[in-house]
Short mmCIF file of C-alpha atoms in Angstrom, two decimals:
data_model
loop_
_atom_site.label_atom_id
_atom_site.label_comp_id
_atom_site.label_asym_id
_atom_site.label_seq_id
_atom_site.Cartn_x
_atom_site.Cartn_y
_atom_site.Cartn_z
CA GLY H 3 -13.00 25.41 -4.95
CA ALA H 4 -14.08 28.35 -7.00
CA GLY H 5 -17.69 27.37 -7.44
CA VAL H 6 -20.46 25.28 -5.94
CA SER H 7 -19.48 21.63 -6.12
CA GLN H 8 -21.96 18.76 -6.16
CA SER H 9 -21.48 15.02 -5.99
CA PRO H 10 -22.19 12.55 -7.35
CA ARG H 11 -22.71 14.12 -10.73
CA TYR H 12 -24.79 11.14 -11.85
CA LYS H 13 -26.60 8.58 -9.77
CA VAL H 14 -28.74 5.63 -10.79
CA ALA H 15 -30.78 4.18 -7.95
CA LYS H 16 -33.14 1.26 -7.83
CA ARG H 17 -36.62 2.07 -6.66
CA GLY H 18 -36.75 1.86 -2.90
CA GLN H 19 -33.08 2.68 -2.37
CA ASP H 20 -31.93 5.60 -0.27
CA VAL H 21 -29.67 8.21 -1.87
CA ALA H 22 -27.53 11.03 -0.50
CA LEU H 23 -26.48 14.01 -2.58
CA ARG H 24 -23.69 16.26 -1.41
CA CYS H 25 -23.18 19.99 -1.91
CA ASP H 26 -20.03 21.99 -1.19
CA PRO H 27 -21.01 25.66 -1.40
CA ILE H 28 -18.64 28.49 -2.17
CA SER H 29 -16.43 29.03 0.89
CA GLY H 30 -17.92 31.49 3.34
CA HIS H 31 -21.35 31.58 1.77
CA VAL H 32 -24.05 31.89 4.40
CA SER H 33 -27.10 30.92 2.36
CA LEU H 34 -27.60 27.54 0.73
CA PHE H 35 -30.49 26.39 -1.45
CA TRP H 36 -31.59 23.09 -2.93
CA TYR H 37 -33.68 22.92 -6.09
CA GLN H 38 -35.21 20.06 -8.06
CA GLN H 39 -35.44 20.24 -11.84
CA ALA H 40 -37.53 17.77 -13.80
CA LEU H 41 -36.86 17.25 -17.49
CA GLY H 42 -38.03 20.21 -19.54
CA GLN H 43 -39.02 22.28 -16.52
CA GLY H 44 -37.49 25.15 -14.60
CA PRO H 45 -35.85 24.50 -11.23
CA GLU H 46 -38.25 24.16 -8.30
CA PHE H 47 -37.26 25.31 -4.81
CA LEU H 48 -36.90 22.61 -2.18
CA THR H 49 -35.26 24.08 0.90
CA TYR H 50 -33.11 26.89 2.27
CA PHE H 51 -30.38 27.10 4.92
CA GLN H 52 -28.90 30.10 6.63
CA ASN H 53 -25.66 28.74 8.05
CA GLU H 54 -26.72 25.51 9.80
CA ALA H 55 -30.34 26.54 10.32
CA GLN H 56 -32.93 25.19 7.90
CA LEU H 57 -35.24 28.17 7.67
CA ASP H 58 -37.50 27.07 4.85
CA LYS H 59 -38.35 23.54 3.82
CA SER H 60 -41.66 24.34 2.21
CA GLY H 61 -40.64 22.90 -1.15
CA LEU H 62 -39.71 19.41 0.02
CA PRO H 63 -42.24 17.16 -1.76
CA SER H 64 -42.61 14.53 0.94
CA ASP H 65 -41.22 13.32 4.22
CA ARG H 66 -38.92 11.05 2.23
CA PHE H 67 -36.81 14.12 1.50
CA PHE H 68 -34.47 15.37 4.17
CA ALA H 69 -31.70 17.97 4.06
CA GLU H 70 -29.06 18.97 6.56
CA ARG H 71 -26.14 21.34 6.91
CA PRO H 72 -24.80 20.53 10.37
CA GLU H 73 -21.73 22.77 10.42
CA GLY H 74 -23.00 25.53 8.20
CA SER H 75 -20.93 24.59 5.18
CA VAL H 76 -21.40 21.25 3.38
CA SER H 77 -25.00 20.15 2.90
CA THR H 78 -26.54 16.78 2.15
CA LEU H 79 -29.91 16.10 0.55
CA LYS H 80 -31.17 12.64 1.39
CA ILE H 81 -34.01 10.88 -0.37
CA GLN H 82 -35.36 7.77 1.28
CA ARG H 83 -37.14 4.93 -0.51
CA THR H 84 -36.69 6.55 -3.91
CA GLN H 85 -39.55 6.50 -6.39
CA GLN H 86 -39.45 6.93 -10.15
CA GLU H 87 -40.95 10.41 -9.86
CA ASP H 88 -37.86 11.45 -7.90
CA SER H 89 -35.85 11.22 -11.12
CA ALA H 90 -34.59 14.74 -11.72
CA VAL H 91 -31.59 17.01 -11.50
CA TYR H 92 -30.94 18.25 -7.98
CA LEU H 93 -29.29 21.64 -7.95
CA CYS H 94 -27.50 23.23 -5.04
CA ALA H 95 -26.87 26.98 -4.87
CA SER H 96 -25.25 29.38 -2.44
CA SER H 97 -25.02 33.10 -1.85
CA PRO H 98 -22.78 35.18 0.37
CA ARG H 99 -25.25 37.04 2.51
CA THR H 100 -28.70 36.83 3.96
CA GLY H 101 -31.61 39.15 3.55
CA TYR H 102 -30.21 41.46 0.91
CA SER H 103 -31.66 40.34 -2.38
CA GLY H 104 -29.07 42.24 -4.36
CA ASN H 105 -26.57 39.48 -3.73
CA THR H 106 -26.15 36.83 -6.36
CA ILE H 107 -27.05 33.16 -6.04
CA TYR H 108 -24.54 30.77 -7.62
CA PHE H 109 -25.54 27.32 -8.77
CA GLY H 110 -23.66 24.06 -8.99
CA GLU H 111 -23.79 21.76 -12.01
CA GLY H 112 -26.36 19.51 -10.38
CA SER H 113 -26.67 15.85 -9.44
CA TRP H 114 -28.60 13.85 -12.03
CA LEU H 115 -30.69 11.19 -10.32
CA THR H 116 -32.35 8.41 -12.27
CA VAL H 117 -34.55 5.96 -10.39
CA VAL H 118 -35.11 2.66 -12.18
CA ASP E 3 -43.04 37.03 -5.74
CA ALA E 4 -44.53 38.55 -8.88
CA LYS E 5 -44.92 36.20 -11.82
CA THR E 6 -43.21 36.73 -15.13
CA THR E 7 -44.25 35.78 -18.63
CA GLN E 8 -41.86 35.02 -21.45
CA PRO E 9 -42.38 33.68 -24.96
CA PRO E 10 -41.46 29.99 -25.10
CA SER E 11 -38.76 30.37 -27.72
CA MET E 12 -36.98 32.63 -30.16
CA ASP E 13 -34.00 32.49 -32.44
CA CYS E 14 -31.46 34.88 -33.80
CA ALA E 15 -28.51 34.85 -36.17
CA GLU E 16 -25.00 34.52 -34.87
CA GLY E 17 -23.35 37.91 -34.47
CA ARG E 18 -26.63 39.78 -34.22
CA ALA E 19 -28.19 41.19 -31.07
CA ALA E 20 -30.62 38.94 -29.22
CA ASN E 21 -33.43 40.81 -27.48
CA LEU E 22 -35.26 38.66 -24.96
CA PRO E 23 -38.52 40.12 -23.62
CA CYS E 24 -40.13 39.60 -20.24
CA ASN E 25 -43.39 40.85 -18.80
CA HIS E 26 -43.79 41.35 -15.06
CA SER E 27 -46.87 43.56 -14.88
CA THR E 28 -47.52 42.89 -11.17
CA ILE E 29 -44.01 43.73 -10.00
CA SER E 30 -43.78 45.67 -6.76
CA GLY E 31 -41.46 48.53 -5.93
CA ASN E 32 -39.39 46.31 -3.67
CA GLU E 33 -38.71 43.61 -6.29
CA TYR E 34 -35.68 43.16 -8.49
CA VAL E 35 -35.60 41.74 -12.00
CA TYR E 36 -33.03 38.95 -12.38
CA TRP E 37 -31.93 37.04 -15.45
CA TYR E 38 -30.32 33.62 -15.37
CA ARG E 39 -29.58 31.23 -18.18
CA GLN E 40 -29.14 27.50 -18.32
CA ILE E 41 -27.07 25.85 -20.98
CA HIS E 42 -27.92 22.21 -21.58
CA SER E 43 -26.67 19.89 -18.81
CA GLN E 44 -25.38 22.75 -16.69
CA GLY E 45 -26.64 24.62 -13.65
CA PRO E 46 -28.27 28.05 -14.01
CA GLN E 47 -25.82 30.89 -14.55
CA TYR E 48 -26.36 34.41 -13.28
CA ILE E 49 -26.43 37.05 -16.03
CA ILE E 50 -27.60 40.37 -14.65
CA HIS E 51 -30.13 42.02 -12.37
CA GLY E 52 -31.68 45.45 -11.86
CA LEU E 53 -34.23 47.37 -9.85
CA LYS E 54 -35.35 50.26 -12.03
CA ASN E 55 -32.31 51.61 -13.86
CA ASN E 56 -30.88 50.00 -16.96
CA GLU E 57 -27.87 47.84 -16.25
CA THR E 58 -24.94 46.61 -18.32
CA ASN E 59 -22.17 44.15 -17.62
CA GLU E 60 -19.74 42.10 -19.66
CA MET E 61 -22.43 39.57 -20.58
CA ALA E 62 -25.52 41.59 -21.34
CA SER E 63 -27.64 44.69 -20.92
CA LEU E 64 -30.92 44.89 -19.05
CA ILE E 65 -33.47 47.46 -20.12
CA ILE E 66 -36.36 48.02 -17.70
CA THR E 67 -39.33 50.11 -18.79
CA GLU E 68 -40.15 53.20 -16.81
CA ASP E 69 -43.28 51.64 -15.33
CA ARG E 70 -41.20 48.50 -14.53
CA LYS E 71 -43.87 46.23 -16.00
CA SER E 72 -41.54 44.73 -18.56
CA SER E 73 -37.87 44.35 -19.35
CA THR E 74 -35.58 43.20 -22.14
CA LEU E 75 -32.35 41.31 -21.88
CA ILE E 76 -29.97 42.18 -24.68
CA LEU E 77 -27.09 39.98 -25.76
CA PRO E 78 -25.28 42.40 -28.08
CA HIS E 79 -23.48 39.88 -30.30
CA ALA E 80 -24.98 36.44 -29.92
CA THR E 81 -22.77 33.41 -30.43
CA LEU E 82 -23.63 29.74 -30.77
CA ARG E 83 -22.60 29.29 -27.12
CA ASP E 84 -25.44 31.60 -26.09
CA THR E 85 -27.98 28.95 -27.07
CA ALA E 86 -29.72 28.24 -23.76
CA VAL E 87 -32.89 28.64 -21.72
CA TYR E 88 -33.10 32.16 -20.30
CA TYR E 89 -35.09 32.78 -17.14
CA CYS E 90 -36.52 36.15 -16.15
CA ILE E 91 -37.19 36.16 -12.40
CA VAL E 92 -38.65 38.72 -10.04
CA ARG E 93 -37.17 38.56 -6.57
CA ILE E 94 -38.26 40.32 -3.43
CA LYS E 95 -35.80 42.79 -1.98
CA ASN E 96 -34.68 42.43 1.61
CA THR E 97 -36.64 39.35 2.51
CA GLY E 98 -34.69 38.76 5.68
CA ALA E 99 -34.35 35.03 5.95
CA ASN E 100 -35.23 33.78 2.53
CA SER E 101 -34.36 35.28 -0.81
CA LYS E 102 -34.99 32.32 -3.05
CA LEU E 103 -35.38 32.53 -6.80
CA THR E 104 -38.66 31.31 -8.28
CA PHE E 105 -38.13 30.03 -11.82
CA GLY E 106 -40.73 29.83 -14.57
CA LYS E 107 -40.30 27.94 -17.82
CA GLY E 108 -38.01 30.49 -19.39
CA ILE E 109 -37.42 31.25 -23.03
CA THR E 110 -35.33 28.98 -25.21
CA LEU E 111 -32.95 31.02 -27.33
CA SER E 112 -31.51 29.29 -30.37
CA VAL E 113 -28.62 31.03 -32.08
CA ARG E 114 -28.26 29.91 -35.67
CA PRO E 115 -25.02 30.03 -37.68
#
């Protein structure tokens, strides 16, 4: 597709359930980012991939959060044993190159997670 | 990354220029200024970026002061669809492995009819 695609767009999970959020980056993009955005706040960095390598996971809030990108394209963010504080929009973003900060990062529309 | 400060909100009349300020007094010589915006229920959208020269594209103009401690995003003819949260972000140049964007709270622009 033309842009970053995320699914599901909306997800309601019961507390304690596991969820998986999918991201299809723009074709050929090397870098992939996940962000979490709570209501009324700016996006917060979670993790970064360069191809299949997860080079930065400093923003993951707990060991219940896990991300992977096994073939260097599609990525999945998994949240185990969801808690109410996990309710947020999860944004995926990609960019074409590494290291050169002049390249643009493109965001998807986000996956809206509500934990009840 | 250097921090940025923006007013929490501003408004402007439809058809007029919207001038959105941003302070980044601790910016380093190897850091870019980026602007993104986020319309309600959508992901952030890239607008423009610059290092030290003023920049213009089809969406906006970016004016960076000579000392690089502040900048202004200009939307020349604001429309109702420009109502959004605008984020001013400073981003390190040539980070190697990680060139993430660090968002603040942004400025909410309301365009009134």
